[in-house]
Short mmCIF file of C-alpha atoms in Angstrom, two decimals:
data_model
loop_
_atom_site.label_atom_id
_atom_site.label_comp_id
_atom_site.label_asym_id
_atom_site.label_seq_id
_atom_site.Cartn_x
_atom_site.Cartn_y
_atom_site.Cartn_z
CA UNK A 1 -24.96 53.85 -45.60
CA UNK A 2 -22.28 53.38 -42.98
CA UNK A 3 -23.10 54.03 -39.31
CA UNK A 4 -19.64 55.52 -38.80
CA UNK A 5 -18.58 59.16 -38.96
CA UNK A 6 -18.84 60.33 -42.54
CA UNK A 7 -18.03 63.24 -44.83
CA UNK A 8 -20.32 64.49 -47.61
CA UNK A 9 -18.63 65.65 -50.84
CA UNK A 10 -20.76 67.83 -53.10
CA UNK A 11 -19.58 67.36 -56.69
CA UNK A 12 -19.49 70.43 -58.93
CA UNK A 13 -17.94 68.60 -61.89
CA UNK A 14 -14.26 68.48 -60.97
CA UNK A 15 -12.12 65.88 -62.71
CA UNK A 16 -10.68 65.19 -59.23
CA UNK A 17 -13.95 64.61 -57.32
CA UNK A 18 -13.50 60.84 -57.11
CA UNK A 19 -9.95 61.41 -55.98
CA UNK A 20 -11.14 63.51 -53.03
CA UNK A 21 -13.33 60.60 -51.97
CA UNK A 22 -10.48 58.13 -52.33
CA UNK A 23 -8.11 60.28 -50.26
CA UNK A 24 -10.65 60.60 -47.46
CA UNK A 25 -11.40 56.89 -47.40
CA UNK A 26 -7.67 56.16 -47.30
CA UNK A 27 -7.75 57.88 -43.90
CA UNK A 28 -10.34 55.29 -42.80
CA UNK A 29 -13.11 57.88 -42.81
CA UNK A 30 -16.25 57.01 -44.75
CA UNK A 31 -17.44 59.54 -47.35
CA UNK A 32 -19.94 59.80 -50.18
CA UNK A 33 -19.90 61.85 -53.35
CA UNK A 34 -23.27 63.55 -53.76
CA UNK A 35 -24.90 65.80 -56.33
CA UNK A 36 -24.08 69.49 -55.99
CA UNK A 37 -27.78 70.31 -55.50
CA UNK A 38 -28.44 67.84 -52.67
CA UNK A 39 -30.90 69.60 -50.31
CA UNK A 40 -29.61 70.81 -46.95
CA UNK A 41 -32.47 68.97 -45.25
CA UNK A 42 -31.24 65.64 -46.65
CA UNK A 43 -27.71 66.29 -45.42
CA UNK A 44 -28.86 67.50 -42.01
CA UNK A 45 -30.94 64.36 -41.56
CA UNK A 46 -27.93 62.15 -42.31
CA UNK A 47 -25.70 64.15 -39.99
CA UNK A 48 -22.28 64.23 -41.68
CA UNK A 49 -19.30 65.31 -39.60
CA UNK A 50 -18.25 67.69 -42.37
CA UNK A 51 -18.85 68.74 -45.97
CA UNK A 52 -16.42 69.21 -48.88
CA UNK A 53 -17.37 71.41 -51.83
CA UNK A 54 -15.42 70.11 -54.83
CA UNK A 55 -13.79 72.00 -57.65
CA UNK A 56 -15.43 72.40 -61.03
CA UNK A 57 -15.00 73.86 -64.53
CA UNK A 58 -17.53 76.70 -64.16
CA UNK A 59 -17.07 80.28 -62.94
CA UNK A 60 -19.17 81.16 -59.88
CA UNK A 61 -20.35 84.37 -61.57
CA UNK A 62 -21.45 82.56 -64.75
CA UNK A 63 -25.12 82.41 -65.72
CA UNK A 64 -25.32 78.64 -65.49
CA UNK A 65 -22.87 78.10 -62.63
CA UNK A 66 -23.97 75.15 -60.47
CA UNK A 67 -24.87 76.33 -56.97
CA UNK A 68 -25.59 74.35 -53.81
CA UNK A 69 -28.66 74.73 -51.63
CA UNK A 70 -27.74 77.99 -49.79
CA UNK A 71 -28.94 76.49 -46.51
CA UNK A 72 -26.02 74.04 -46.62
CA UNK A 73 -23.60 76.88 -45.98
CA UNK A 74 -25.61 77.78 -42.87
CA UNK A 75 -25.31 74.32 -41.30
CA UNK A 76 -23.37 74.24 -38.05
CA UNK A 77 -20.73 71.78 -39.27
CA UNK A 78 -17.25 72.28 -40.79
CA UNK A 79 -17.13 72.90 -44.56
CA UNK A 80 -14.07 72.79 -46.82
CA UNK A 81 -14.25 74.41 -50.26
CA UNK A 82 -11.67 73.32 -52.86
CA UNK A 83 -11.00 75.63 -55.83
CA UNK A 84 -14.51 76.30 -57.25
CA UNK A 85 -15.88 75.27 -53.85
CA UNK A 86 -13.78 77.96 -52.14
CA UNK A 87 -15.04 80.55 -54.62
CA UNK A 88 -18.66 79.50 -53.99
CA UNK A 89 -18.09 79.95 -50.28
CA UNK A 90 -16.51 83.37 -50.86
CA UNK A 91 -19.45 84.53 -52.96
CA UNK A 92 -22.05 83.19 -50.52
CA UNK A 93 -20.54 85.00 -47.54
CA UNK A 94 -20.22 88.33 -49.35
CA UNK A 95 -16.67 88.22 -50.73
CA UNK A 96 -15.67 88.94 -54.33
CA UNK A 97 -14.48 86.48 -57.00
CA UNK A 98 -13.13 87.80 -60.31
CA UNK A 99 -11.04 86.52 -63.20
CA UNK A 100 -7.46 86.33 -61.95
CA UNK A 101 -4.76 88.63 -63.25
CA UNK A 102 -2.81 85.45 -64.01
CA UNK A 103 -4.10 81.93 -64.49
CA UNK A 104 -2.37 79.25 -62.47
CA UNK A 105 -2.21 75.73 -63.89
CA UNK A 106 0.31 73.25 -62.56
CA UNK A 107 2.89 73.41 -59.81
CA UNK A 108 3.00 76.44 -57.52
CA UNK A 109 4.59 77.32 -54.20
CA UNK A 110 2.38 78.83 -51.53
CA UNK A 111 3.52 80.93 -48.60
CA UNK A 112 1.78 79.88 -45.40
CA UNK A 113 0.54 82.97 -43.52
CA UNK A 114 -1.24 81.16 -40.67
CA UNK A 115 -0.18 77.68 -39.57
CA UNK A 116 -2.66 77.27 -36.74
CA UNK A 117 -5.24 75.08 -38.54
CA UNK A 118 -4.99 73.31 -41.91
CA UNK A 119 -1.25 74.00 -42.26
CA UNK A 120 -0.25 73.06 -38.73
CA UNK A 121 3.36 71.78 -38.55
CA UNK A 122 3.81 71.95 -42.33
CA UNK A 123 6.31 74.78 -42.55
CA UNK A 124 6.15 78.18 -44.20
CA UNK A 125 6.20 77.11 -47.87
CA UNK A 126 4.43 74.22 -49.59
CA UNK A 127 4.47 72.86 -53.13
CA UNK A 128 0.89 72.55 -54.42
CA UNK A 129 -1.06 71.91 -57.62
CA UNK A 130 -3.12 74.80 -58.95
CA UNK A 131 -5.80 74.71 -61.65
CA UNK A 132 -7.77 77.96 -61.73
CA UNK A 133 -8.47 81.07 -63.74
CA UNK A 134 -10.63 82.90 -61.17
CA UNK A 135 -9.40 84.16 -57.81
CA UNK A 136 -10.74 85.55 -54.55
CA UNK A 137 -10.33 89.33 -54.83
CA UNK A 138 -11.95 90.27 -51.53
CA UNK A 139 -12.36 88.02 -48.50
CA UNK A 140 -15.77 87.76 -46.83
CA UNK A 141 -16.13 89.48 -43.48
CA UNK A 142 -14.73 87.32 -40.69
CA UNK A 143 -12.37 85.37 -42.99
CA UNK A 144 -8.57 85.55 -43.09
CA UNK A 145 -6.04 84.40 -45.67
CA UNK A 146 -4.10 81.31 -44.59
CA UNK A 147 -1.73 81.20 -47.59
CA UNK A 148 -0.82 83.11 -50.74
CA UNK A 149 1.26 83.00 -53.92
CA UNK A 150 2.70 86.03 -55.77
CA UNK A 151 -0.22 85.96 -58.21
CA UNK A 152 -2.92 84.66 -55.83
CA UNK A 153 -3.19 86.65 -52.58
CA UNK A 154 -5.76 84.20 -51.16
CA UNK A 155 -4.51 80.67 -51.84
CA UNK A 156 -6.28 79.42 -48.69
CA UNK A 157 -8.70 80.97 -46.21
CA UNK A 158 -10.59 80.29 -42.98
CA UNK A 159 -13.48 81.84 -41.11
CA UNK A 160 -16.90 81.09 -39.73
CA UNK A 161 -15.68 80.60 -36.17
CA UNK A 162 -13.23 77.92 -37.24
CA UNK A 163 -15.76 75.93 -39.27
CA UNK A 164 -15.22 77.28 -42.79
CA UNK A 165 -12.11 76.61 -44.87
CA UNK A 166 -11.14 77.23 -48.48
CA UNK A 167 -8.23 76.01 -50.61
CA UNK A 168 -7.50 77.44 -54.04
CA UNK A 169 -5.21 74.48 -54.78
CA UNK A 170 -6.00 70.74 -54.97
CA UNK A 171 -4.84 68.84 -51.86
CA UNK A 172 -6.14 65.52 -53.22
CA UNK A 173 -3.67 65.13 -56.11
CA UNK A 174 -0.22 63.58 -55.78
CA UNK A 175 1.30 66.80 -57.13
CA UNK A 176 0.49 68.39 -53.75
CA UNK A 177 2.87 66.27 -51.66
CA UNK A 178 1.52 67.35 -48.26
CA UNK A 179 -2.09 67.59 -49.40
CA UNK A 180 -3.17 64.50 -47.49
CA UNK A 181 -1.91 66.08 -44.27
CA UNK A 182 -3.97 69.19 -45.03
CA UNK A 183 -7.04 66.96 -45.52
CA UNK A 184 -6.27 65.09 -42.30
CA UNK A 185 -6.26 68.39 -40.38
CA UNK A 186 -9.73 69.07 -41.75
CA UNK A 187 -11.02 65.55 -41.06
CA UNK A 188 -9.63 65.03 -37.58
CA UNK A 189 -8.97 68.49 -36.13
CA UNK A 190 -11.83 70.50 -37.61
CA UNK A 191 -14.49 67.76 -38.02
CA UNK A 192 -13.47 65.47 -35.16
CA UNK A 193 -13.81 62.32 -37.26
CA UNK A 194 -12.81 58.92 -35.94
CA UNK A 195 -10.72 56.73 -38.27
CA UNK A 196 -12.84 53.61 -37.87
CA UNK A 197 -14.11 52.77 -41.36
CA UNK A 198 -12.32 49.47 -42.02
CA UNK A 199 -13.08 46.66 -44.41
CA UNK A 200 -13.77 44.23 -41.56
CA UNK A 201 -16.50 46.52 -40.23
CA UNK A 202 -17.82 46.95 -43.77
CA UNK A 203 -18.23 43.16 -44.01
CA UNK A 204 -20.14 43.00 -40.71
CA UNK A 205 -22.42 45.89 -41.63
CA UNK A 206 -23.02 44.59 -45.16
CA UNK A 207 -23.87 41.09 -43.98
CA UNK A 208 -26.38 42.50 -41.50
CA UNK A 209 -27.97 44.67 -44.19
CA UNK A 210 -28.09 41.78 -46.70
CA UNK A 211 -29.76 39.42 -44.20
CA UNK A 212 -32.29 42.10 -43.31
CA UNK A 213 -33.14 42.74 -46.96
CA UNK A 214 -33.18 39.14 -48.17
CA UNK A 215 -34.92 37.49 -45.22
CA UNK A 216 -35.64 33.85 -46.07
CA UNK A 217 -35.70 34.42 -49.82
CA UNK A 218 -32.96 33.54 -52.33
CA UNK A 219 -30.43 35.47 -54.42
CA UNK A 220 -29.12 34.77 -57.91
CA UNK A 221 -25.62 35.94 -58.83
CA UNK A 222 -23.98 35.91 -62.25
CA UNK A 223 -20.40 34.80 -61.61
CA UNK A 224 -17.80 35.61 -64.26
CA UNK A 225 -14.59 34.90 -62.36
CA UNK A 226 -13.69 38.61 -62.43
CA UNK A 227 -12.90 40.56 -59.28
CA UNK A 228 -16.26 42.28 -58.83
CA UNK A 229 -18.59 39.31 -59.29
CA UNK A 230 -16.26 37.05 -57.28
CA UNK A 231 -16.25 39.43 -54.30
CA UNK A 232 -20.04 39.83 -54.52
CA UNK A 233 -20.44 36.05 -54.45
CA UNK A 234 -18.06 35.63 -51.50
CA UNK A 235 -19.74 38.42 -49.51
CA UNK A 236 -23.25 37.11 -50.16
CA UNK A 237 -22.18 33.58 -49.24
CA UNK A 238 -20.80 34.95 -45.96
CA UNK A 239 -24.15 36.67 -45.32
CA UNK A 240 -26.79 34.15 -46.43
CA UNK A 241 -25.03 30.83 -47.11
CA UNK A 242 -27.11 28.40 -49.16
CA UNK A 243 -29.68 31.06 -50.02
CA UNK A 244 -27.19 32.16 -52.68
CA UNK A 245 -27.17 30.52 -56.12
CA UNK A 246 -24.42 31.41 -58.59
CA UNK A 247 -24.56 30.93 -62.35
CA UNK A 248 -21.30 30.73 -64.27
CA UNK A 249 -21.73 30.93 -68.03
CA UNK A 250 -18.69 29.35 -69.68
CA UNK A 251 -18.85 30.96 -73.11
CA UNK A 252 -15.70 29.23 -74.35
CA UNK A 253 -14.07 32.64 -74.80
CA UNK A 254 -12.23 32.83 -71.48
CA UNK A 255 -8.51 32.61 -70.86
CA UNK A 256 -7.05 29.14 -70.57
CA UNK A 257 -7.84 27.58 -67.20
CA UNK A 258 -10.26 30.27 -65.97
CA UNK A 259 -13.30 28.04 -66.09
CA UNK A 260 -11.56 25.42 -63.94
CA UNK A 261 -10.42 28.13 -61.51
CA UNK A 262 -14.01 29.30 -60.94
CA UNK A 263 -15.14 25.71 -60.34
CA UNK A 264 -12.28 25.05 -57.92
CA UNK A 265 -12.59 28.24 -55.89
CA UNK A 266 -16.34 28.69 -55.65
CA UNK A 267 -17.71 25.20 -56.10
CA UNK A 268 -15.14 23.36 -54.02
CA UNK A 269 -13.25 25.70 -51.66
CA UNK A 270 -16.19 28.00 -50.78
CA UNK A 271 -18.93 25.40 -51.16
CA UNK A 272 -21.22 27.83 -53.00
CA UNK A 273 -24.23 26.46 -54.89
CA UNK A 274 -22.62 26.87 -58.31
CA UNK A 275 -24.47 26.17 -61.55
CA UNK A 276 -22.24 25.99 -64.62
CA UNK A 277 -23.53 26.41 -68.14
CA UNK A 278 -21.04 24.93 -70.63
CA UNK A 279 -22.15 26.98 -73.61
CA UNK A 280 -18.95 27.36 -75.62
CA UNK A 281 -20.32 25.50 -78.65
CA UNK A 282 -23.47 27.64 -78.71
CA UNK A 283 -21.49 30.89 -78.62
CA UNK A 284 -19.19 29.71 -81.42
CA UNK A 285 -22.15 28.57 -83.49
CA UNK A 286 -23.80 32.00 -83.24
CA UNK A 287 -20.52 33.81 -83.96
CA UNK A 288 -19.78 31.79 -87.10
CA UNK A 289 -18.93 34.06 -90.03
CA UNK A 290 -19.30 37.26 -87.99
CA UNK A 291 -16.48 39.79 -88.41
CA UNK A 292 -17.93 43.15 -87.30
CA UNK A 293 -16.88 43.90 -83.66
CA UNK A 294 -20.21 45.43 -82.62
CA UNK A 295 -22.12 42.51 -84.12
CA UNK A 296 -19.92 40.15 -82.09
CA UNK A 297 -20.66 42.07 -78.89
CA UNK A 298 -24.42 42.02 -79.49
CA UNK A 299 -24.47 38.31 -80.29
CA UNK A 300 -22.42 37.48 -77.20
CA UNK A 301 -24.60 39.68 -74.99
CA UNK A 302 -27.83 38.17 -76.30
CA UNK A 303 -26.51 34.61 -76.04
CA UNK A 304 -25.31 35.24 -72.47
CA UNK A 305 -28.78 36.42 -71.46
CA UNK A 306 -30.41 33.39 -73.12
CA UNK A 307 -28.11 30.94 -71.34
CA UNK A 308 -28.25 32.76 -67.99
CA UNK A 309 -32.05 32.94 -68.10
CA UNK A 310 -32.37 29.24 -68.86
CA UNK A 311 -30.14 28.35 -65.91
CA UNK A 312 -32.11 30.69 -63.65
CA UNK A 313 -35.34 28.91 -64.58
CA UNK A 314 -33.76 25.52 -63.86
CA UNK A 315 -32.68 26.63 -60.37
CA UNK A 316 -36.19 27.66 -59.40
CA UNK A 317 -36.42 28.21 -55.63
CA UNK A 318 -37.79 31.41 -54.18
CA UNK A 319 -35.34 33.69 -56.00
CA UNK A 320 -36.27 37.32 -55.43
CA UNK A 321 -32.95 39.12 -55.98
CA UNK A 322 -30.31 39.46 -58.65
CA UNK A 323 -26.88 40.37 -57.26
CA UNK A 324 -24.60 42.61 -59.32
CA UNK A 325 -21.10 43.97 -58.92
CA UNK A 326 -21.97 47.64 -59.35
CA UNK A 327 -19.12 49.76 -57.95
CA UNK A 328 -19.11 53.31 -56.62
CA UNK A 329 -17.62 54.88 -59.79
CA UNK A 330 -20.57 53.39 -61.74
CA UNK A 331 -23.01 54.97 -59.30
CA UNK A 332 -21.46 58.43 -59.27
CA UNK A 333 -20.92 58.79 -63.03
CA UNK A 334 -24.18 60.72 -63.14
CA UNK A 335 -23.59 62.79 -60.01
CA UNK A 336 -21.78 65.73 -61.62
CA UNK A 337 -23.58 68.75 -63.14
CA UNK A 338 -22.60 67.49 -66.59
CA UNK A 339 -24.12 64.07 -65.94
CA UNK A 340 -27.59 65.28 -65.06
CA UNK A 341 -29.92 63.96 -62.39
CA UNK A 342 -30.34 60.37 -63.55
CA UNK A 343 -28.65 57.49 -61.78
CA UNK A 344 -28.38 55.03 -64.66
CA UNK A 345 -25.77 52.36 -64.13
CA UNK A 346 -23.50 51.43 -67.06
CA UNK A 347 -25.14 48.57 -68.94
CA UNK A 348 -22.05 46.40 -69.19
CA UNK A 349 -22.08 46.00 -65.39
CA UNK A 350 -25.56 44.52 -65.40
CA UNK A 351 -27.32 41.41 -66.55
CA UNK A 352 -29.76 43.53 -68.53
CA UNK A 353 -32.53 42.42 -70.88
CA UNK A 354 -33.73 39.41 -68.89
CA UNK A 355 -37.07 38.00 -70.07
CA UNK A 356 -40.32 39.16 -68.39
CA UNK A 357 -40.75 35.92 -66.40
CA UNK A 358 -37.48 36.61 -64.58
CA UNK A 359 -38.09 39.79 -62.63
CA UNK A 360 -35.73 40.36 -59.71
CA UNK A 361 -35.00 43.14 -57.29
CA UNK A 362 -31.39 44.26 -57.48
CA UNK A 363 -28.93 43.78 -54.67
CA UNK A 364 -25.64 45.65 -55.10
CA UNK A 365 -23.47 45.17 -52.00
CA UNK A 366 -20.36 46.82 -53.51
CA UNK A 367 -21.98 50.05 -54.62
CA UNK A 368 -20.18 52.02 -51.87
CA UNK A 369 -16.70 50.82 -52.89
CA UNK A 370 -13.93 51.76 -55.31
CA UNK A 371 -12.07 49.07 -57.24
CA UNK A 372 -9.04 49.02 -54.94
CA UNK A 373 -11.36 48.72 -51.93
CA UNK A 374 -13.08 45.75 -53.58
CA UNK A 375 -9.69 44.02 -53.85
CA UNK A 376 -9.06 44.65 -50.13
CA UNK A 377 -12.51 43.24 -49.37
CA UNK A 378 -11.76 40.16 -51.46
CA UNK A 379 -8.63 39.46 -49.41
CA UNK A 380 -10.59 39.92 -46.16
CA UNK A 381 -13.11 37.35 -47.43
CA UNK A 382 -10.36 34.83 -48.19
CA UNK A 383 -10.35 34.92 -51.99
CA UNK A 384 -7.05 33.83 -53.57
CA UNK A 385 -4.67 36.43 -55.03
CA UNK A 386 -5.20 34.97 -58.51
CA UNK A 387 -8.76 36.33 -58.38
CA UNK A 388 -8.24 39.43 -56.22
CA UNK A 389 -5.40 40.75 -58.41
CA UNK A 390 -7.00 39.68 -61.69
CA UNK A 391 -6.63 42.22 -64.47
CA UNK A 392 -9.77 43.69 -66.07
CA UNK A 393 -11.11 41.40 -68.77
CA UNK A 394 -13.61 42.37 -71.51
CA UNK A 395 -17.16 41.11 -71.17
CA UNK A 396 -17.14 39.51 -74.65
CA UNK A 397 -13.92 37.74 -73.68
CA UNK A 398 -11.37 36.70 -76.28
CA UNK A 399 -13.86 37.38 -79.08
CA UNK A 400 -12.73 41.03 -79.16
CA UNK A 401 -9.08 39.99 -79.11
CA UNK A 402 -9.55 37.80 -82.18
CA UNK A 403 -9.70 40.28 -85.04
CA UNK A 404 -12.05 38.81 -87.61
CA UNK A 405 -14.05 35.60 -87.37
CA UNK A 406 -14.10 33.67 -84.10
CA UNK A 407 -13.52 29.94 -84.57
CA UNK A 408 -12.60 27.13 -82.19
CA UNK A 409 -9.13 26.90 -83.74
CA UNK A 410 -8.48 30.63 -83.39
CA UNK A 411 -9.71 30.67 -79.78
CA UNK A 412 -7.28 27.86 -78.91
CA UNK A 413 -4.42 29.65 -80.66
CA UNK A 414 -5.09 32.86 -78.76
CA UNK A 415 -5.53 31.09 -75.42
CA UNK A 416 -2.18 29.39 -75.84
CA UNK A 417 -0.43 32.62 -76.87
CA UNK A 418 -2.07 34.61 -74.11
CA UNK A 419 -1.13 32.24 -71.30
CA UNK A 420 2.52 32.61 -72.29
CA UNK A 421 2.17 36.40 -72.11
CA UNK A 422 0.68 36.09 -68.62
CA UNK A 423 3.32 33.65 -67.37
CA UNK A 424 6.20 35.87 -68.47
CA UNK A 425 4.70 39.18 -67.36
CA UNK A 426 3.85 37.79 -63.91
CA UNK A 427 7.55 37.07 -63.33
CA UNK A 428 8.21 40.83 -63.21
CA UNK A 429 8.70 42.22 -59.69
CA UNK A 430 6.49 45.21 -60.58
CA UNK A 431 3.76 43.12 -62.22
CA UNK A 432 0.98 44.96 -60.34
CA UNK A 433 1.92 48.22 -62.09
CA UNK A 434 0.41 46.79 -65.28
CA UNK A 435 -3.31 47.46 -65.73
CA UNK A 436 -3.74 44.89 -68.51
CA UNK A 437 -1.45 42.62 -70.49
CA UNK A 438 -2.69 40.29 -73.20
CA UNK A 439 -2.31 38.82 -76.68
CA UNK A 440 -4.33 39.70 -79.79
CA UNK A 441 -4.69 37.39 -82.78
CA UNK A 442 -4.47 39.42 -86.01
CA UNK A 443 -6.30 38.56 -89.26
CA UNK A 444 -3.10 38.56 -91.28
CA UNK A 445 -0.47 35.99 -92.13
CA UNK A 446 3.19 36.62 -92.74
CA UNK A 447 6.11 34.80 -94.30
CA UNK A 448 8.55 33.08 -91.97
CA UNK A 449 11.22 30.39 -91.90
CA UNK A 450 11.15 27.48 -89.48
CA UNK A 451 13.96 24.99 -89.94
CA UNK A 452 14.50 24.73 -93.68
CA UNK A 453 10.84 25.37 -94.51
CA UNK A 454 9.08 28.53 -95.55
CA UNK A 455 5.99 29.25 -93.43
CA UNK A 456 2.98 31.46 -93.99
CA UNK A 457 1.32 31.73 -90.60
CA UNK A 458 -0.49 34.03 -88.19
CA UNK A 459 0.63 37.11 -86.25
CA UNK A 460 0.16 37.79 -82.53
CA UNK A 461 0.20 41.34 -81.14
CA UNK A 462 1.16 41.75 -77.50
CA UNK A 463 -0.42 44.61 -75.54
CA UNK A 464 0.48 45.88 -72.04
CA UNK A 465 -0.74 49.17 -70.58
CA UNK A 466 -0.49 51.21 -67.42
CA UNK A 467 -3.67 52.95 -66.25
CA UNK A 468 -5.55 54.05 -63.13
CA UNK A 469 -9.11 53.60 -64.30
CA UNK A 470 -9.05 52.50 -67.94
CA UNK A 471 -10.22 55.93 -69.16
CA UNK A 472 -6.70 56.77 -70.34
CA UNK A 473 -3.73 54.43 -70.66
CA UNK A 474 -0.07 54.52 -71.59
CA UNK A 475 1.69 51.57 -73.22
CA UNK A 476 3.86 49.74 -70.71
CA UNK A 477 7.59 49.55 -71.29
CA UNK A 478 8.10 45.81 -70.88
CA UNK A 479 11.78 44.90 -70.56
CA UNK A 480 13.37 43.69 -73.80
CA UNK A 481 14.27 40.42 -72.06
CA UNK A 482 10.59 39.82 -71.23
CA UNK A 483 9.49 40.63 -74.78
CA UNK A 484 12.19 38.30 -76.10
CA UNK A 485 10.94 35.40 -73.94
CA UNK A 486 7.30 36.07 -74.85
CA UNK A 487 8.03 36.12 -78.59
CA UNK A 488 10.27 33.07 -78.43
CA UNK A 489 7.78 31.00 -76.48
CA UNK A 490 4.77 31.93 -78.62
CA UNK A 491 6.55 31.24 -81.91
CA UNK A 492 8.12 27.99 -80.70
CA UNK A 493 5.25 26.62 -78.62
CA UNK A 494 2.02 27.77 -80.31
CA UNK A 495 1.26 26.02 -83.57
CA UNK A 496 0.35 28.36 -86.43
CA UNK A 497 2.10 31.52 -85.14
CA UNK A 498 5.35 32.71 -86.72
CA UNK A 499 5.49 36.41 -85.82
CA UNK A 500 4.96 38.52 -82.67
CA UNK A 501 4.64 42.33 -82.60
CA UNK A 502 4.34 44.75 -79.66
CA UNK A 503 1.63 47.44 -79.53
CA UNK A 504 3.11 50.78 -78.40
CA UNK A 505 0.03 52.98 -78.85
CA UNK A 506 -1.56 54.80 -75.91
CA UNK A 507 -5.20 55.67 -75.12
CA UNK A 508 -6.11 58.08 -76.59
CA UNK A 509 -5.89 57.98 -79.56
CA UNK A 510 -6.01 54.15 -79.52
CA UNK A 511 -8.20 52.11 -77.18
CA UNK A 512 -6.91 49.43 -74.83
CA UNK A 513 -8.69 46.64 -76.68
CA UNK A 514 -8.30 46.24 -80.43
CA UNK A 515 -12.05 45.85 -81.01
#
């Protein structure tokens, strides 16, 4: 936990809860997303500068509506309720919430009635984003309306001697253009926060905490070459130096050149104790004849654990910790009322299933960070852009981009096709807009003509998508000129390919990966 000023966000199941946290952190104020039923005593002990009650899908008068510890609303610190959070506050202080005469979903224009606090210097009308069916019908005693719309008389409110605020709209979304300014008024004017949560201070604090926890013992880190594990390795190396031991399992299913990049960056440039397991042949041997995607994933996962465990035993030393790249979204998946009380981390982020003789305590130095913050941290630690800006890559590697059996020949074909996709896409000035771009080797052959000869060769599908978090994705409109160069290069330069197609399906209904 940061020693800086911080804001607690109680999550009542809003689809925007993570976005509230991101917007606050963008103002260089630390915040944490907590369960809606976090006890007031826990919050009081940790002394936040303010509390945000998030939105949520429930109605406050419903039988199973999630409710906070009532004592939280009696704490002598500023509280901001957003949508459902505002309605909770209204109900708690004796106001009335009922189904609205009109539902409001989407853009709305509010009339500012009082511009002395949250709406200071923002003018008399604001465009906002509404998403509610219930409305405040009667304000609690001591509260006043700060804004209204024709169908929502209380679009914002304040009371509690200047320490209680409510917004019926969502200031955290981009559809509320001046929403960040509204949040800043809460953070800095109402709560008195200091904007001092920077990545450089995070590094200092993390290194201190890591040294304190590890002492003179050693840490094992599974290094994949992806952003998360790379930043974990760099941060741990900064903190404990040669007490860190990294294992890189080269499964032979990586993109062309990625294995060499990991060796160059971490073994040479950073001087980390790097242990490389060249296990490509073993993975291919176990995948021989396997076509089912889930069977592939299980075989790759089991083989990875076998190889990783063997390397860990070889290293020996006094290894007490296993470092993992768990991120904040992984931690808070189970925070919402829908998720229940457990705090299980998604399995694909962990080296799970290690044998009984390899029991480690976990160390997760990135568990307070979002993905974009991890990239900033990576730059602060001196990692090259090729790693920091690396696109997400599936754990099973190219095996799930080879539809059908995985063989050495097919891996090479896909690697060669994929590198040409990457080279052409990276020439685009807006390359960073693309969440993922890659090639897929299809299990079909098609007729073609090369020179005077008829060919019957393989097909490559090219996929590029735009996304914020991978949960949904839209196919990316690559320029025709880029598609033309990609197709021409793959067909002319990669032996065995005579046709290239472009995947224009979005998620949902399709997924980003083909398997």
